[in-house]
Coordinates of C-alpha atoms (C1' of nucleotides) and ligand atoms in Angstrom, one line a residue:
Chain A
M300 CA -24.1 62.4 -57.7
K301 CA -24.9 66.0 -58.3
R302 CA -25.9 66.0 -54.6
L303 CA -22.6 64.5 -53.6
I304 CA -20.7 67.3 -55.3
E305 CA -23.0 69.9 -53.9
N306 CA -22.3 68.4 -50.5
I307 CA -18.6 68.5 -51.0
R308 CA -18.7 72.2 -52.1
N309 CA -20.6 73.0 -48.9
K310 CA -18.1 71.2 -46.7
L311 CA -15.2 73.1 -48.3
S312 CA -16.9 76.5 -48.0
E313 CA -17.9 75.9 -44.4
K314 CA -14.2 75.5 -43.6
G315 CA -13.4 78.7 -45.4
L316 CA -11.5 76.7 -48.1
K317 CA -11.5 77.7 -51.8
V318 CA -13.7 75.4 -53.8
T319 CA -11.4 74.1 -56.5
P320 CA -12.0 71.3 -59.0
Q321 CA -8.9 69.5 -57.6
R322 CA -10.2 69.5 -54.0
I323 CA -13.7 68.4 -55.2
S324 CA -12.4 65.4 -57.1
I325 CA -10.0 64.4 -54.3
L326 CA -12.8 64.3 -51.8
E327 CA -15.0 62.6 -54.3
A328 CA -12.3 60.0 -54.8
I329 CA -12.0 59.4 -51.1
Y330 CA -15.7 59.0 -50.7
S331 CA -15.9 56.6 -53.7
L332 CA -12.9 54.4 -52.9
N333 CA -14.4 52.8 -49.8
N334 CA -11.4 51.3 -48.1
H335 CA -9.0 53.8 -46.7
P336 CA -7.2 54.7 -49.9
T337 CA -3.5 55.7 -50.3
A338 CA -2.5 58.9 -52.1
D339 CA -1.7 56.7 -55.1
N340 CA -5.2 55.1 -55.1
I341 CA -6.7 58.5 -55.2
I342 CA -4.4 59.8 -58.0
E343 CA -5.3 56.7 -60.1
F344 CA -9.0 57.3 -59.5
I345 CA -8.8 61.0 -60.4
R346 CA -6.6 60.7 -63.5
V347 CA -9.5 59.2 -65.4
S348 CA -11.5 62.4 -65.3
H349 CA -8.7 64.8 -64.4
P350 CA -5.5 63.7 -66.2
N351 CA -3.4 66.8 -65.5
I352 CA -3.6 66.9 -61.7
A353 CA -0.1 67.1 -60.2
T354 CA 0.9 64.6 -57.6
G355 CA 2.2 67.4 -55.4
T356 CA -1.2 69.0 -55.5
V357 CA -2.9 65.8 -54.3
Y358 CA -0.5 65.5 -51.3
K359 CA -1.0 69.2 -50.5
V360 CA -4.8 68.9 -50.8
L361 CA -4.8 65.8 -48.6
D362 CA -2.8 67.7 -45.9
T363 CA -5.3 70.6 -46.1
L364 CA -8.3 68.3 -45.8
V365 CA -6.7 66.6 -42.8
E366 CA -5.9 69.9 -41.1
N367 CA -9.5 71.0 -41.6
K368 CA -10.8 67.7 -40.3
L369 CA -12.7 66.8 -43.5
I370 CA -10.7 63.6 -43.7
K371 CA -8.5 61.7 -41.3
K372 CA -5.3 59.8 -41.5
V373 CA -5.4 56.1 -40.7
K374 CA -2.7 54.6 -38.6
T375 CA -0.9 51.6 -40.2
D376 CA 2.4 49.8 -39.7
R377 CA 3.4 50.4 -43.3
D378 CA 5.3 53.4 -44.7
I379 CA 2.5 54.4 -47.0
L380 CA -0.1 56.9 -45.7
R381 CA -3.8 56.0 -45.9
Y382 CA -6.8 58.3 -45.5
D383 CA -10.4 58.0 -44.2
G384 CA -13.4 60.0 -45.5
I385 CA -15.4 59.0 -42.4
V386 CA -14.6 61.5 -39.7
D387 CA -17.1 60.3 -37.1
N388 CA -15.3 58.2 -34.5
H389 CA -15.2 54.6 -35.4
H390 CA -12.9 51.6 -35.1
H391 CA -10.8 49.5 -37.6
I392 CA -10.3 45.9 -38.4
Y393 CA -6.9 45.2 -39.8
C394 CA -6.3 42.0 -41.8
S395 CA -3.0 40.3 -41.1
E396 CA -2.9 38.7 -44.5
C397 CA -3.5 41.6 -46.8
D398 CA -3.7 45.4 -46.4
L399 CA -7.5 45.5 -46.0
I400 CA -8.7 47.8 -43.3
E401 CA -12.5 47.5 -42.5
D402 CA -14.6 49.9 -40.5
Y403 CA -16.1 48.7 -37.2
K404 CA -18.9 50.6 -35.6
D405 CA -20.7 49.5 -32.5
E406 CA -22.5 51.7 -30.0
E407 CA -22.2 49.2 -27.2
L408 CA -18.4 49.3 -27.5
D409 CA -18.4 53.1 -27.6
V410 CA -20.5 53.2 -24.4
L411 CA -18.2 50.7 -22.7
L412 CA -15.1 52.7 -23.6
K413 CA -16.6 56.0 -22.7
E414 CA -17.6 54.8 -19.3
Y415 CA -14.1 53.2 -18.7
F416 CA -12.2 56.3 -19.8
N417 CA -14.5 58.8 -17.9
K418 CA -13.7 56.8 -14.8
K419 CA -9.9 56.8 -15.3
Q420 CA -7.8 59.7 -14.3
F421 CA -5.4 61.0 -16.9
E422 CA -3.3 63.5 -15.0
G423 CA -1.7 66.1 -17.3
F424 CA -3.3 64.7 -20.4
K425 CA -6.3 65.9 -22.5
L426 CA -8.0 63.0 -24.1
E427 CA -9.2 63.5 -27.6
D428 CA -10.3 60.2 -29.0
I429 CA -10.1 56.4 -28.7
V430 CA -9.8 54.1 -31.6
V431 CA -9.8 50.3 -31.2
Q432 CA -7.5 48.4 -33.6
I433 CA -8.9 44.9 -34.2
R434 CA -6.3 42.7 -35.9
G435 CA -6.9 39.3 -37.3
T436 CA -7.4 37.3 -40.5
F437 CA -10.4 37.1 -42.7
D438 CA -11.3 33.6 -44.0
K439 CA -11.5 35.0 -47.5
C440 CA -7.9 36.2 -47.4
Chain B
M119 CA 23.8 44.0 -18.5
K120 CA 25.6 40.7 -19.1
R121 CA 22.2 39.2 -18.2
L122 CA 20.4 41.3 -20.8
I123 CA 22.7 40.1 -23.5
E124 CA 22.5 36.5 -22.3
N125 CA 18.7 36.9 -22.5
I126 CA 18.9 38.2 -26.0
R127 CA 21.1 35.4 -27.1
N128 CA 18.6 32.9 -25.7
K129 CA 15.6 34.6 -27.4
L130 CA 17.4 34.4 -30.8
S131 CA 18.4 30.8 -30.4
E132 CA 15.0 29.7 -29.3
K133 CA 13.6 31.1 -32.6
G134 CA 16.3 29.2 -34.5
L135 CA 18.0 32.4 -35.5
K136 CA 21.7 32.8 -35.8
V137 CA 23.1 34.8 -32.9
T138 CA 25.1 37.6 -34.6
P139 CA 26.6 40.7 -33.0
Q140 CA 24.3 42.8 -35.3
R141 CA 21.1 41.1 -34.1
I142 CA 22.2 41.4 -30.5
S143 CA 23.0 45.1 -30.6
I144 CA 19.7 45.9 -32.5
L145 CA 17.6 44.1 -29.9
E146 CA 19.7 45.7 -27.1
A147 CA 19.0 49.1 -28.7
I148 CA 15.3 48.5 -28.9
Y149 CA 15.2 47.5 -25.3
S150 CA 17.3 50.5 -24.2
L151 CA 15.5 53.2 -26.3
N152 CA 12.2 53.2 -24.4
N153 CA 9.8 54.9 -26.7
H154 CA 9.1 53.0 -29.8
P155 CA 12.2 53.8 -31.8
T156 CA 12.5 54.3 -35.5
A157 CA 15.1 52.5 -37.6
D158 CA 17.1 55.7 -37.5
N159 CA 17.0 56.0 -33.7
I160 CA 18.3 52.4 -33.5
I161 CA 21.1 53.0 -36.0
E162 CA 22.2 56.1 -34.2
F163 CA 22.3 54.2 -30.8
I164 CA 24.2 51.3 -32.3
R165 CA 26.8 53.3 -34.2
V166 CA 28.5 54.3 -30.9
S167 CA 29.6 50.7 -30.2
H168 CA 29.3 49.3 -33.7
P169 CA 30.2 52.0 -36.2
N170 CA 30.3 49.8 -39.4
I171 CA 26.8 48.3 -39.3
A172 CA 25.1 48.8 -42.7
T173 CA 21.7 50.5 -42.7
G174 CA 20.4 47.7 -45.0
T175 CA 21.4 45.2 -42.3
V176 CA 19.4 47.1 -39.7
Y177 CA 16.3 47.0 -41.8
K178 CA 16.7 43.4 -42.6
V179 CA 17.3 42.4 -39.0
L180 CA 14.2 44.4 -37.9
D181 CA 12.1 42.5 -40.5
T182 CA 13.5 39.2 -39.2
L183 CA 12.7 40.1 -35.6
V184 CA 9.2 41.2 -36.5
E185 CA 8.6 37.9 -38.4
N186 CA 9.8 36.0 -35.4
K187 CA 7.7 38.0 -33.0
L188 CA 10.6 39.2 -31.0
I189 CA 9.5 42.8 -31.6
K190 CA 6.4 44.4 -33.1
K191 CA 5.7 47.2 -35.4
V192 CA 3.7 50.2 -34.0
K193 CA 1.0 51.7 -36.1
T194 CA 1.3 55.4 -36.8
D195 CA 0.0 57.9 -39.2
R196 CA 3.5 58.9 -40.4
D197 CA 5.6 57.4 -43.1
I198 CA 8.4 56.3 -40.8
L199 CA 8.2 52.9 -39.2
R200 CA 8.5 52.5 -35.5
Y201 CA 9.2 49.4 -33.4
D202 CA 8.2 48.0 -30.0
G203 CA 10.3 45.7 -27.9
I204 CA 7.4 44.8 -25.7
V205 CA 5.5 42.0 -27.3
D206 CA 2.9 41.4 -24.6
N207 CA -0.4 42.9 -25.6
H208 CA -0.7 46.5 -24.4
H209 CA -2.2 49.8 -25.6
H210 CA -0.7 53.1 -26.8
I211 CA -1.2 56.8 -26.0
Y212 CA -0.4 59.0 -29.0
C213 CA 0.4 62.6 -28.4
S214 CA -1.2 65.0 -30.9
E215 CA 1.5 67.6 -30.4
C216 CA 4.6 65.6 -30.9
D217 CA 5.5 62.1 -31.9
L218 CA 5.5 60.6 -28.4
I219 CA 3.9 57.2 -28.1
E220 CA 3.5 56.0 -24.5
D221 CA 2.5 52.5 -23.4
Y222 CA -0.8 52.1 -21.5
K223 CA -1.4 48.9 -19.5
D224 CA -4.5 48.3 -17.4
E225 CA -5.9 44.9 -16.5
E226 CA -9.4 46.3 -16.1
L227 CA -9.4 47.5 -19.7
D228 CA -8.2 44.2 -20.9
V229 CA -10.9 42.3 -19.1
L230 CA -13.5 44.7 -20.4
L231 CA -12.3 44.2 -24.0
K232 CA -12.0 40.5 -23.6
E233 CA -15.5 40.1 -22.3
Y234 CA -16.9 42.4 -25.1
F235 CA -15.1 40.6 -27.9
N236 CA -15.9 37.1 -26.6
K237 CA -19.5 38.0 -26.7
K238 CA -19.4 39.4 -30.2
Q239 CA -19.6 37.2 -33.2
F240 CA -17.0 37.7 -35.9
E241 CA -18.2 35.5 -38.8
G242 CA -15.4 34.5 -41.1
F243 CA -12.7 36.3 -39.1
K244 CA -10.1 35.0 -36.8
L245 CA -9.4 37.6 -34.1
E246 CA -5.7 37.9 -33.2
D247 CA -5.4 41.0 -31.0
I248 CA -6.9 44.2 -29.8
V249 CA -5.0 47.4 -29.3
V250 CA -6.6 50.6 -28.1
Q251 CA -5.2 53.9 -29.5
I252 CA -5.6 56.7 -27.0
R253 CA -5.0 60.0 -28.7
G254 CA -4.7 63.3 -26.9
T255 CA -2.3 66.0 -25.8
F256 CA 0.1 66.0 -22.8
D257 CA 0.2 69.2 -20.9
K258 CA 4.0 69.1 -21.1
C259 CA 3.9 69.2 -24.9
Chain C
dT241 C1' -14.9 92.9 -64.5
dC242 C1' -10.6 93.4 -62.0
dC243 C1' -7.3 92.4 -58.2
dT244 C1' -5.2 90.0 -54.7
dT245 C1' -3.7 86.1 -52.9
dA246 C1' -4.1 81.3 -52.4
dA247 C1' -3.9 77.2 -55.1
dT248 C1' -2.0 74.4 -58.8
dG249 C1' 1.4 72.3 -62.2
dA250 C1' 5.8 70.7 -63.5
dG251 C1' 9.6 68.8 -62.2
dA252 C1' 13.6 68.6 -59.2
dG253 C1' 14.9 67.1 -54.6
dT254 C1' 14.8 64.4 -50.3
dC255 C1' 15.1 60.5 -47.6
dA256 C1' 13.4 56.1 -45.6
dT257 C1' 13.5 51.8 -47.2
dT258 C1' 14.8 48.0 -50.4
dC259 C1' 17.8 45.6 -53.6
dT260 C1' 21.9 43.5 -55.6
dC261 C1' 25.9 41.3 -55.3
dC262 C1' 30.0 40.2 -53.2
dT263 C1' 32.3 39.0 -48.7
dT264 C1' 32.1 37.3 -44.1
dT265 C1' 30.7 34.3 -40.5
dA266 C1' 27.8 31.3 -37.3
dG267 C1' 26.8 26.9 -36.6
dT268 C1' 27.3 22.1 -37.7
dG269 C1' 29.6 17.8 -37.9
dA270 C1' 33.7 15.2 -39.1
Chain D
dT142 C1' 39.9 21.8 -33.7
dC143 C1' 38.9 22.6 -38.5
dA144 C1' 36.6 23.0 -42.8
dC145 C1' 32.2 23.5 -45.1
dT146 C1' 28.0 25.6 -46.3
dA147 C1' 24.1 28.3 -46.0
dA148 C1' 22.8 32.3 -44.0
dA149 C1' 23.9 36.9 -42.7
dG150 C1' 26.2 41.3 -43.3
dG151 C1' 28.5 45.3 -45.9
dA152 C1' 28.6 48.8 -49.5
dG153 C1' 26.4 51.4 -52.2
dA154 C1' 23.0 51.9 -56.0
dA155 C1' 18.0 52.0 -56.8
dT156 C1' 13.3 52.9 -55.6
dG157 C1' 9.4 55.4 -54.6
dA158 C1' 6.5 58.0 -51.5
dC159 C1' 6.4 62.4 -50.3
dT160 C1' 8.1 67.4 -50.2
dC161 C1' 9.8 71.7 -52.2
dT162 C1' 10.4 75.5 -55.3
dC163 C1' 8.8 78.7 -58.3
dA164 C1' 6.4 80.2 -62.2
dT165 C1' 1.5 80.3 -63.7
dT166 C1' -3.5 80.1 -63.0
dA167 C1' -7.8 80.9 -61.0
dA168 C1' -11.2 81.5 -56.9
dG169 C1' -13.6 84.8 -54.4
dG170 C1' -14.3 89.3 -53.0
dA171 C1' -14.5 94.3 -54.1
Ligands
LIG181 MN1 -12.5 54.0 -41.3
LIG182 MN1 4.5 49.9 -26.7
LIG183 ZN1 -7.0 40.2 -45.9
LIG184 ZN1 3.7 65.4 -27.0

DNA sequence: TCCTTAATGAGAGTCATTCTCCTTTAGTGA
DNA sequence: TCACTAAAGGAGAATGACTCTCATTAAGGA
């Protein structure tokens, strides 16, 4: 807990960002809300301990965190943005029945993709990353 | 041209959907605008020949077409929805510099993925499809 | 401790999408 | 061919996620 916040402070400083209570609690919220929260999920979570934070501030901080690669945006086919506190490359399982997005990590898949894309020529294109979208339905849903 | 519209009429009828001029021109627009158009791109395209179509109608028709699997939504990390007239499974290259989304089709990749996911156990999950998001920057951008 | 400048708060503004409700029309069957 | 009916479309208001503006506050460096 103390350690989490210390860790967040360090991440912000390392990027040359001012360490503000708002930025700390937003990152804390993203790390605590496991499943790819929306701005609204984050605001709701934060308001408990930090009732006066402005929604505009939350959106601004989220943008800053994305720009500095402390968080990522998650691609969806809805018109509400979702965020991911895990910045290491990983894949996503999208539920067709609800808006659940689960992480999927597997070294074997990463190796497979790496080998495939190393072999392929992408003329005039600088490859940055590969994310696999796995879509389907969970029995529980 | 005539053939395209005849083809669209058939697709609609096959799904048990009423064949209306609005639905025809929206599908026509999606097929003509190659790169994963937004609702707004579609409206702009259609207004030339069909100036009175209501925006609400366009959104409603798009929903209907998605539900009936005549088109698909494309996942993005923006808050504007984009659509795809190609319903056969394929992958997407996202440009980091602009909002270009190119199709990527390669049989070898599909075989690779198919073999990998056949082998993996997904307990309590019914797999529907796999789409690879390739992100990077085009030199031209 | 003070200063500078970036960050935040409050609230108005924007705009993509949805909703409501009335009118029109596609498709069916006499 | 015609009339009927349910489904679809038009107009425009409503919604809500996100952005903007600008005055105030506070983080971090001197
Ligand atoms: Mn994730
Ligand atoms: Mn496509
Ligand atoms: Zn689900
Ligand atoms: Zn580009």
